[in-house]
Every structure is written in C-alpha cells, then in structure tokens.
XYZ file of C-alpha atoms in Angstrom:
536
model
C 138.718 -240.815 -23.404
C 136.359 -239.202 -24.042
C 133.479 -241.748 -26.105
C 133.332 -239.899 -29.106
C 137.279 -240.029 -29.548
C 137.053 -243.616 -28.563
C 134.863 -244.270 -31.807
C 136.487 -242.177 -34.288
C 140.069 -243.311 -33.749
C 138.069 -246.746 -33.499
C 137.050 -246.143 -37.131
C 140.453 -244.467 -38.572
C 141.988 -247.551 -37.744
C 139.656 -250.065 -40.236
C 140.484 -247.830 -42.179
C 143.750 -247.121 -42.373
C 143.228 -251.455 -42.071
C 141.267 -251.244 -45.170
C 143.949 -249.657 -46.770
C 146.617 -251.731 -45.693
C 145.130 -254.879 -46.965
C 144.769 -252.973 -50.557
C 148.653 -251.917 -49.774
C 149.008 -256.114 -50.416
C 146.588 -256.592 -53.113
C 148.243 -253.824 -54.998
C 151.963 -254.419 -54.608
C 152.853 -255.411 -57.782
C 150.934 -252.128 -59.512
C 153.497 -249.050 -58.556
C 151.139 -246.162 -59.694
C 148.228 -247.778 -57.520
C 150.527 -248.669 -54.584
C 151.656 -245.037 -54.594
C 148.626 -243.693 -54.251
C 147.645 -245.813 -51.570
C 151.035 -244.572 -49.784
C 149.834 -241.394 -50.367
C 147.221 -241.512 -48.834
C 148.100 -243.905 -45.476
C 150.325 -240.836 -45.263
C 147.433 -238.497 -44.930
C 145.347 -240.206 -42.880
C 148.014 -240.284 -40.320
C 148.653 -236.559 -40.086
C 147.167 -233.592 -39.396
C 143.447 -232.433 -40.835
C 144.827 -230.084 -43.650
C 142.332 -227.221 -43.537
C 142.336 -224.753 -47.475
C 141.501 -221.212 -47.374
C 140.536 -220.573 -50.430
C 138.889 -217.392 -52.260
C 139.711 -214.842 -55.706
C 142.418 -212.287 -55.604
C 142.813 -209.930 -52.697
C 140.076 -211.562 -50.820
C 141.502 -211.891 -47.500
C 143.238 -215.572 -47.623
C 146.148 -214.022 -45.676
C 145.067 -211.647 -43.594
C 142.355 -213.895 -42.323
C 145.465 -216.839 -41.579
C 147.306 -215.181 -39.937
C 144.127 -213.862 -37.512
C 143.821 -217.968 -36.687
C 147.022 -218.883 -36.358
C 147.927 -215.373 -33.752
C 151.235 -214.206 -36.026
C 152.075 -212.360 -38.914
C 153.345 -215.231 -40.714
C 151.641 -215.057 -44.502
C 153.164 -212.577 -46.688
C 150.080 -210.036 -47.249
C 151.218 -208.159 -50.423
C 151.232 -208.852 -54.328
C 154.505 -210.557 -53.971
C 155.530 -213.988 -55.172
C 154.700 -215.921 -52.075
C 151.048 -215.499 -52.704
C 151.206 -216.487 -56.180
C 152.641 -220.885 -55.151
C 149.988 -222.598 -52.425
C 151.660 -222.474 -48.698
C 151.453 -225.140 -45.688
C 151.774 -223.981 -42.801
C 151.602 -226.679 -39.942
C 153.121 -226.610 -35.789
C 156.774 -226.986 -35.101
C 159.325 -226.866 -32.513
C 161.194 -223.427 -33.941
C 159.793 -221.633 -36.618
C 161.096 -223.553 -40.541
C 160.165 -223.429 -44.568
C 161.114 -225.396 -46.873
C 160.426 -225.466 -50.636
C 158.934 -228.217 -52.663
C 159.764 -228.241 -55.994
C 158.414 -229.356 -58.796
C 160.935 -231.697 -60.217
C 160.565 -233.162 -56.566
C 163.864 -231.262 -55.014
C 163.231 -229.949 -51.303
C 164.869 -227.199 -50.036
C 164.699 -225.365 -46.605
C 164.681 -221.210 -47.105
C 165.956 -219.163 -44.165
C 163.871 -217.908 -42.017
C 163.672 -214.223 -41.546
C 161.712 -212.760 -39.126
C 159.355 -209.178 -39.294
C 157.348 -207.750 -36.383
C 157.116 -210.361 -34.676
C 156.700 -212.282 -37.938
C 157.533 -214.172 -41.048
C 159.303 -212.562 -43.991
C 158.391 -215.624 -46.362
C 160.462 -215.304 -49.825
C 161.069 -218.058 -52.578
C 164.776 -217.719 -52.069
C 165.265 -216.905 -55.819
C 163.224 -220.099 -57.287
C 160.072 -219.189 -59.801
C 157.056 -219.476 -58.762
C 156.378 -221.968 -61.589
C 159.864 -223.900 -59.949
C 157.906 -224.487 -57.367
C 155.082 -227.435 -56.417
C 154.366 -225.546 -52.529
C 156.133 -223.955 -49.523
C 155.642 -225.650 -45.662
C 155.921 -223.201 -43.073
C 156.673 -224.830 -39.499
C 155.244 -222.902 -37.079
C 155.806 -223.395 -32.857
C 151.805 -221.729 -32.765
C 149.535 -223.929 -30.412
C 146.705 -222.950 -33.085
C 148.787 -224.530 -35.727
C 148.166 -228.094 -33.258
C 144.388 -228.894 -34.973
C 145.105 -228.263 -38.281
C 147.774 -227.128 -40.967
C 146.501 -224.182 -42.605
C 147.086 -223.693 -45.950
C 146.892 -220.734 -48.215
C 146.159 -221.122 -51.485
C 146.634 -218.837 -55.043
C 143.516 -216.448 -55.695
C 141.102 -218.236 -58.104
C 140.730 -216.136 -61.876
C 144.209 -214.718 -60.713
C 144.644 -213.176 -64.305
C 148.226 -215.233 -64.299
C 146.012 -218.494 -65.388
C 149.124 -220.699 -63.788
C 149.018 -218.859 -60.744
C 145.029 -219.716 -60.516
C 145.692 -223.856 -61.797
C 147.729 -224.269 -58.795
C 145.013 -224.149 -56.551
C 143.043 -226.408 -58.419
C 145.422 -228.579 -59.096
C 145.923 -228.503 -55.231
C 142.397 -229.135 -54.402
C 141.233 -232.596 -57.070
C 141.351 -235.483 -55.856
C 142.065 -237.029 -60.012
C 145.413 -238.736 -59.372
C 145.231 -239.614 -55.521
C 144.100 -237.267 -52.709
C 143.214 -233.589 -52.146
C 145.603 -231.551 -50.438
C 143.439 -230.677 -48.733
C 140.496 -232.017 -46.299
C 138.358 -229.082 -45.656
C 138.123 -225.526 -47.182
C 136.926 -222.134 -45.583
C 135.919 -220.021 -48.804
C 136.101 -216.413 -48.922
C 134.555 -214.489 -50.703
C 132.081 -210.971 -51.100
C 129.985 -212.530 -53.671
C 130.666 -216.260 -54.844
C 130.924 -216.607 -58.880
C 129.945 -219.302 -60.478
C 133.696 -220.168 -61.418
C 134.029 -220.122 -57.247
C 130.991 -222.506 -57.186
C 132.494 -224.798 -59.703
C 136.438 -225.061 -58.382
C 134.680 -225.745 -54.295
C 132.365 -228.545 -56.151
C 135.471 -230.017 -57.876
C 136.765 -230.138 -54.382
C 134.193 -231.943 -52.765
C 133.853 -234.938 -54.960
C 136.784 -236.214 -53.789
C 135.283 -236.643 -50.551
C 132.338 -238.323 -51.699
C 130.749 -238.611 -48.430
C 126.360 -237.197 -48.527
C 126.492 -234.082 -47.857
C 129.897 -233.461 -49.411
C 128.975 -229.723 -48.941
C 129.316 -229.742 -45.018
C 133.197 -229.574 -45.835
C 132.875 -225.884 -46.313
C 132.634 -223.099 -44.810
C 132.265 -219.265 -46.789
C 133.633 -216.963 -44.992
C 132.011 -213.400 -46.079
C 135.299 -211.729 -45.908
C 136.579 -208.074 -45.526
C 133.586 -208.125 -43.571
C 134.617 -203.905 -42.307
C 134.223 -202.979 -45.675
C 130.132 -203.299 -45.940
C 128.261 -200.436 -45.651
C 131.422 -198.156 -46.318
C 133.019 -199.185 -43.517
C 130.092 -197.409 -41.015
C 130.546 -198.361 -37.641
C 127.846 -200.760 -38.477
C 129.188 -201.980 -40.511
C 129.023 -204.978 -39.393
C 126.183 -205.114 -38.516
C 125.200 -205.028 -41.791
C 127.780 -207.505 -42.959
C 125.600 -210.080 -40.833
C 122.820 -209.415 -42.455
C 124.447 -209.651 -46.154
C 125.910 -212.669 -44.281
C 122.805 -214.656 -43.664
C 121.306 -213.729 -47.115
C 124.180 -215.564 -48.789
C 123.102 -218.365 -46.838
C 119.647 -218.360 -47.787
C 121.309 -218.697 -51.848
C 121.049 -222.343 -53.260
C 124.388 -222.121 -54.745
C 126.024 -221.291 -51.561
C 124.020 -223.532 -49.625
C 124.645 -226.134 -52.399
C 128.739 -225.741 -51.615
C 128.840 -224.743 -48.072
C 127.053 -225.229 -45.066
C 127.453 -221.887 -42.618
C 128.561 -218.576 -44.335
C 130.255 -216.203 -41.037
C 131.067 -213.129 -41.710
C 134.493 -211.690 -40.882
C 136.529 -208.652 -40.770
C 140.133 -210.554 -41.126
C 142.454 -207.393 -40.503
C 140.812 -206.011 -37.269
C 140.722 -210.073 -35.598
C 143.895 -209.563 -36.465
C 144.578 -206.326 -34.690
C 142.262 -208.123 -31.834
C 145.512 -211.385 -31.384
C 148.235 -209.342 -31.515
C 147.294 -206.481 -30.843
C 150.805 -204.496 -28.516
C 150.542 -202.051 -25.387
C 152.209 -199.095 -27.912
C 149.672 -199.590 -30.067
C 146.937 -199.189 -27.746
C 149.032 -195.786 -26.072
C 148.409 -194.090 -29.394
C 145.241 -194.675 -30.090
C 144.144 -193.492 -26.769
C 146.511 -189.943 -27.911
C 144.014 -189.762 -30.998
C 140.987 -190.622 -28.661
C 141.194 -187.579 -26.433
C 142.919 -184.981 -29.269
C 140.088 -183.123 -31.008
C 137.594 -185.620 -31.688
C 136.419 -183.063 -34.706
C 139.798 -182.988 -36.107
C 140.893 -186.053 -35.771
C 137.425 -187.491 -37.473
C 138.299 -185.286 -40.266
C 141.850 -187.321 -40.555
C 140.353 -190.278 -40.771
C 138.267 -189.626 -44.182
C 140.586 -191.164 -45.797
C 144.203 -192.998 -45.531
C 146.392 -190.563 -46.996
C 144.700 -187.508 -44.794
C 145.933 -189.817 -41.682
C 148.930 -190.494 -43.044
C 150.261 -186.446 -43.513
C 153.366 -185.788 -42.091
C 151.636 -183.359 -40.475
C 148.849 -184.103 -38.751
C 146.755 -182.001 -35.379
C 147.994 -184.657 -33.162
C 151.444 -185.730 -31.556
C 152.082 -189.080 -33.312
C 154.996 -189.699 -35.741
C 153.422 -190.208 -39.506
C 155.396 -193.475 -39.105
C 153.138 -194.828 -35.557
C 150.262 -193.262 -37.948
C 151.109 -195.640 -40.792
C 151.874 -198.120 -38.469
C 148.551 -198.037 -36.914
C 147.057 -197.342 -40.788
C 149.223 -201.172 -41.780
C 147.315 -202.833 -38.473
C 143.719 -201.997 -37.689
C 142.859 -200.304 -41.420
C 140.876 -197.034 -41.124
C 137.583 -199.358 -39.738
C 139.819 -200.336 -37.100
C 141.128 -197.524 -35.773
C 137.410 -195.906 -35.725
C 135.906 -197.984 -34.084
C 139.114 -198.222 -31.360
C 138.206 -194.207 -30.648
C 134.903 -195.209 -30.308
C 135.278 -198.520 -27.471
C 138.318 -196.203 -25.916
C 135.768 -193.294 -26.272
C 133.331 -195.393 -24.246
C 135.285 -196.302 -21.205
C 138.300 -198.885 -22.470
C 141.371 -198.498 -20.378
C 143.730 -201.137 -21.228
C 145.844 -202.916 -24.167
C 143.866 -206.599 -23.039
C 140.620 -204.857 -22.945
C 140.068 -203.537 -26.608
C 142.086 -206.447 -27.924
C 139.438 -208.867 -26.495
C 136.291 -206.236 -27.995
C 137.961 -205.578 -31.716
C 137.952 -209.705 -31.053
C 134.509 -210.249 -30.219
C 132.901 -208.244 -32.963
C 135.734 -209.401 -36.034
C 133.356 -212.513 -36.169
C 136.728 -214.662 -36.206
C 135.679 -216.087 -32.313
C 132.285 -217.048 -34.275
C 134.430 -219.084 -37.764
C 136.349 -220.680 -34.891
C 133.604 -222.224 -33.117
C 132.626 -223.696 -36.919
C 135.673 -224.916 -37.023
C 136.136 -226.891 -34.319
C 132.871 -227.597 -34.461
C 132.794 -228.782 -38.127
C 136.196 -229.400 -39.114
C 139.234 -230.011 -36.177
C 136.990 -231.470 -33.489
C 136.099 -234.235 -36.777
C 139.055 -234.134 -37.866
C 139.671 -238.489 -38.105
C 135.960 -239.043 -39.664
C 137.444 -236.678 -41.887
C 140.383 -237.747 -42.882
C 139.346 -241.709 -43.362
C 135.563 -240.121 -44.927
C 138.481 -238.998 -47.685
C 140.034 -242.031 -47.340
C 137.473 -244.191 -48.348
C 136.184 -242.281 -51.199
C 139.878 -242.518 -52.992
C 140.107 -245.935 -51.796
C 136.481 -247.129 -52.840
C 138.142 -245.789 -57.114
C 140.668 -247.045 -57.188
C 138.868 -250.583 -56.454
C 136.347 -249.463 -59.031
C 138.950 -248.344 -61.843
C 141.720 -251.159 -60.850
C 139.277 -254.157 -60.320
C 141.669 -257.440 -59.118
C 140.870 -260.911 -56.906
C 139.383 -260.052 -53.030
C 138.499 -256.211 -54.197
C 135.143 -256.530 -53.679
C 135.606 -258.018 -50.277
C 137.850 -254.692 -49.481
C 134.278 -253.143 -51.130
C 132.143 -254.623 -48.790
C 134.089 -253.375 -46.274
C 134.434 -250.054 -47.410
C 130.543 -249.457 -47.795
C 130.237 -251.144 -43.841
C 132.347 -247.941 -42.767
C 130.303 -245.765 -44.285
C 127.293 -247.074 -42.863
C 128.602 -246.804 -40.054
C 130.031 -243.326 -40.070
C 127.121 -240.611 -39.133
C 130.005 -237.664 -39.234
C 128.462 -236.723 -42.304
C 124.419 -236.577 -41.127
C 125.688 -234.872 -38.554
C 126.717 -231.926 -40.427
C 124.175 -231.737 -42.817
C 121.299 -232.268 -40.408
C 123.055 -229.281 -38.203
C 123.711 -226.590 -41.505
C 120.374 -227.467 -42.502
C 119.153 -226.564 -38.754
C 120.239 -223.220 -38.885
C 117.760 -222.659 -42.083
C 115.132 -219.959 -41.182
C 111.898 -223.545 -40.845
C 114.948 -226.193 -39.972
C 113.863 -230.117 -39.335
C 114.466 -230.238 -35.938
C 111.424 -229.396 -33.617
C 111.689 -225.485 -32.379
C 111.446 -226.685 -29.146
C 113.666 -229.106 -29.091
C 116.212 -227.542 -31.749
C 119.164 -226.276 -29.044
C 119.353 -229.669 -27.164
C 119.348 -231.257 -30.814
C 121.914 -229.136 -32.052
C 123.701 -230.093 -29.209
C 123.400 -233.482 -29.157
C 124.573 -233.548 -33.819
C 127.706 -232.125 -31.759
C 127.395 -228.417 -32.391
C 129.274 -226.736 -28.961
C 131.352 -230.497 -29.459
C 132.137 -233.674 -29.860
C 132.213 -234.867 -25.854
C 129.958 -236.808 -24.412
C 129.080 -233.789 -21.934
C 129.374 -231.150 -24.212
C 126.900 -233.447 -26.849
C 124.874 -233.384 -23.393
C 125.210 -230.246 -22.407
C 126.599 -231.695 -18.828
C 130.005 -229.832 -16.991
C 133.286 -231.319 -19.017
C 134.949 -234.058 -15.658
C 130.241 -235.048 -14.944
C 130.459 -239.100 -13.935
C 129.929 -241.353 -16.797
C 126.713 -242.680 -14.762
C 125.344 -239.228 -15.048
C 126.082 -239.163 -18.808
C 124.888 -242.424 -19.366
C 121.306 -241.305 -17.715
C 121.388 -237.748 -19.621
C 122.159 -239.821 -23.176
C 118.897 -242.174 -21.851
C 117.026 -239.748 -21.521
C 117.384 -238.003 -25.018
C 117.381 -241.154 -26.524
C 114.170 -241.398 -25.352
C 112.532 -238.310 -26.230
C 113.789 -237.874 -29.638
C 112.367 -241.610 -30.604
C 109.292 -241.060 -29.185
C 109.984 -237.088 -32.290
C 110.734 -239.821 -34.726
C 108.235 -242.645 -33.844
C 105.645 -238.820 -33.354
C 102.571 -239.920 -36.750
C 102.004 -236.769 -36.652
C 105.777 -235.024 -37.661
C 106.465 -234.317 -41.457
C 108.872 -236.689 -43.066
C 111.304 -233.880 -42.828
C 110.870 -233.443 -38.549
C 110.830 -236.956 -38.295
C 114.238 -237.800 -40.755
C 115.738 -234.918 -38.973
C 115.079 -236.288 -35.480
C 116.646 -240.671 -36.728
C 120.149 -238.678 -37.557
C 119.961 -237.112 -33.595
C 118.501 -240.905 -32.074
C 121.537 -242.497 -33.927
C 123.624 -239.971 -32.475
C 122.185 -240.736 -29.187
C 122.882 -244.377 -29.673
C 126.353 -244.250 -31.353
C 126.915 -242.037 -27.486
C 125.274 -244.656 -25.350
C 127.802 -247.025 -27.037
C 130.806 -245.000 -26.717
C 129.732 -244.689 -22.897
C 129.067 -248.800 -22.471
C 132.475 -249.573 -24.163
C 131.339 -251.154 -26.937
C 134.407 -252.340 -29.564
C 133.635 -249.570 -31.928
C 131.968 -247.943 -34.385
C 130.155 -250.791 -36.140
C 128.569 -252.466 -33.138
C 126.823 -248.488 -32.571
C 125.986 -247.708 -36.419
C 124.534 -251.594 -35.559
C 122.683 -250.735 -33.079
C 121.633 -247.373 -33.893
C 120.173 -248.639 -37.090
C 117.985 -250.878 -35.219
C 116.510 -247.490 -33.859
C 113.214 -247.408 -35.896
C 112.585 -245.536 -39.011
C 110.802 -242.806 -38.007
C 107.261 -241.647 -38.977
C 108.868 -241.109 -42.731
C 109.150 -244.822 -43.505
C 107.539 -246.136 -41.158
C 104.316 -243.764 -42.907
C 105.771 -246.340 -45.667
C 105.434 -248.986 -44.122
C 101.868 -248.229 -43.040
C 99.837 -248.057 -40.255
C 99.995 -251.204 -38.802
C 103.320 -251.594 -38.507
C 104.240 -248.492 -37.490
C 101.337 -249.342 -34.357
C 103.818 -252.536 -34.069
C 107.209 -250.483 -34.537
C 107.263 -248.995 -31.214
C 107.900 -252.540 -29.567
C 111.622 -252.632 -31.892
C 113.171 -250.641 -29.666
C 117.506 -251.121 -29.833
C 118.570 -253.007 -26.105
C 120.938 -249.922 -24.720
C 122.707 -251.209 -21.678
C 122.793 -248.604 -19.282
C-alpha cells in the first residue's frame, strides 16, 4: 500500500472513531444521532462530486463526457429539474427517492447506447433525488451528481441545488464541486461560498474547480476557439472573486469531449465523406445548423445521418473533425483521441484526480470533522470538550488542505514557490499523484529504499529554502508546506502508525524564514540545528 494511502486510511479511522464516540455521547438525542449517523455513512461511502452551474451551462453534457456514456438527459425535460446521483453499479438501475421518504425503482430504458431517464409520472416537486447506477469504470472513484440550474426561472428548481449543497442540519450532499460557467455572477459565488462553509477546512476554495464551459463557442465557434477559451480561462483565474471560491479554471468543450469518448466508426465514415466532398459546398452547409440539416444537400449523406452528426459533435466539432481528417487522420480511434485532447477534458480529469479523487478520504474526513465540531459546540454535553480536543489534533495533523491551497496559488503568474524548484515542489505537493513515487517523480514500483533516499534529499532541499534568511515570507511559508509533505511522505515509508505521528514530526520542522524573522536573528541561527529526526 502506498504511504499516502496508509496515512489517509489511518486518518479516516481516527475520524470514524471520533464519530462513534460522539454517537455514544448523544445517544439520548435522536436528532443529533441521525445527523451523526448520516455523516458516518458519508465517510464510508464514495466521494461525491457535484456539477453546479446555471441553466444550459453544459452540466449534463460534461457528466456524460466524464462517464463516457450518454446517461444524463441534456434536454429541458423534467429530469433536469431534480438532483440526480450517478454511481457505479454492476447493472443499470434507477431509483427515485421521494420527499416523503419513499423509494421507487424506475424502469431502465436504453437509448443511443445510453439511458433515457424519466420520472415515471412523479412530479419533480415530489422528488428528493434520483439515484442512477451504471456499470462505468469512470464512476468507481466518485459518485457524480447532476444538479438543477442555478438562477432557474423556477425558484423551486434552483432551491433544490442550494438545499442539496447546504450543510445546515447535516452533511452537504457533495464533497467537492465542479462549477460550470461562462462568466461567474454574484449569485453563483454565493452558492459556492455557502457550500464551502460546510467543508470547514482552511483553503475551502480548494474543494471547487471552475470550468469555462462550452469553450468551443468562445470566439464565435472559429477553429481557434479553444485557444481563445484558454486565454479567457487564464484571465478568469486571476479574478479575485473567482480565486476566493475556486482553486483552478480550465476551459472545456463538453460536446467535443463527449464526441471523443463516444465516437463510432459510422460517425467517422460520415465525416470522411464530408471531408472528401467539395470543400466550398461543405463550408456553405456548415454556416448554420439549418443549412447542414436541409433535406437536400450536395453530399451523399442522408438528413438523418447529418442530424445525428450535428447532435453528437455540433457544428464546431464537425468543422474540426473535417480539418483533422483532411490533415491526415485516417481512423475513428485517432480522431477520437484528438477530439478528446483538444476538448480540455483530459486536463480537467487530471485536476479532478489531483484535487479530489486521489484525496477523497481526506476530503470526506475534513467535512466530517467540520460537522462534528458544529454538533459538539451547538449541543454541549459531558465529554464534548474531550472530543473537541481530539478533533483539533486531527485537523492539525492534516496537510491536504494546505497542499491544495498552495497548488492553487502556485499556478498564479507570481506564485510563491521558487521558480527553479516549482516543478519539484508541485510534484511533492501531489500535483501528479499522491503516492510516494508520483510525489518524488519516480517510476511506480521503485524500491522503498530508493524512495526514502529521494524523499530525504527533497526534505533537505526544501528545509534549506524554508530556512533561507534571504527568502521572502511567502516563499518561506510555501517551503514549509512542502517540508511538511516530505516529512509525511517519509513517515509513511517508515511505517509510522499514523498521520498524527507524522504530523508531529512535520511540526518539528523549523518555522522557516517567516517565523524565524519574528523570533530574531539569534534564534534563527540556532534553528538550523533543530531538524526533526526522520530515520531512513
């Protein structure tokens, strides 16, 4: 088991033990017991990742692209007005959970290789949420939640999303959020802020990633639209309002991504037919959707085939596909890979792994600690102070929120990590994965002895940065976070019993230039001899 996984498991066990003790303390209070049990169940369940955004922001299309199947409805039907959880299951299954607590199993109807979702005659106002099980490996790391649009014309529809994300009388319905937007509005920021208040961790904005959605529509759908979208995303990431509620901004063309994940050989054959037809005539067809789907066209493709292409790729996707085929792509697999790469989905998947799924246990544990703290403070009983002390110890021992916050800041043009060590620093923080080899930039399967040697060398390098009297405060503080990550990594490799012990060792690391300047030059001179004894 990788060291990082072992430490995460131990931390989760510690949080679970605290919740169990709290359940004993509050055994005579049914309302509190129900709240604690709900949090306990969430701790043992899969990570929940919610897609949040305004109406027509592309949430359902992005969900389908992430899963690799058309299982979320993308029209304006009744199912888009309710919260729907998509989780892994051995066979397709749909459950309707009513606001009255009732449960119904709905018939599974397949369509176009995916799912046709209906409410079975139940009004949306009577639906608490739907649960869809689907045998997709992409749903193994996390349950993905499709939420109704914010700022919908129906106040009740928007309220369902707010209620789902809120953590008023229990855990939020989500552990992390992907926020889809073209331009964030104050109401959007308020919804995200309310969700993050329930996570409780410093740097709560690290529980949210922003997607500049429908990126292919930036720049009026020109072939360079995705490049223009990248520039817009960079500017958006520098907006203080966005930085306050999000750790990263990434442009994604959802429909293009879905096409890349679901492209069929028949689609490629039809696209190749268009690519080899008269370029001028095809360009005229692609001016508008109506022209492309006219009953009569100067290409040997039926209207039904052209309508299907438009539905699956959109005008931008068709134009891009024709350009790629004319440039030399010769098969469906190669075209799908190129569409996927250009869509931005690959980068989003990487960020989701680094920020969320690879740290799922830690995110759930942080939320559980926050909720437990609220209960202990709002409902004081004998023994609550002892649990609060244990809770604070676990919070101090956790490094993930600090790592994610620093990763978010390091992407800024003038990030706090030293330029010469930025790549290594981000790796050590978990930017390429949270296992020991990934953090150290070494191949999987590297022997533990080599991992220890590399980790100790990294620890020494970053201690030097933290203790450099010429380093500014921001750099020194950032280096301290990396030092802590190195100490935790070494602790896991050495088989230390848990994150608490590792955290104690990490806290022994000298405070760095920031703290040392406050203590004075004499104390700083002696601090260099106080390095923690991390045996290798």
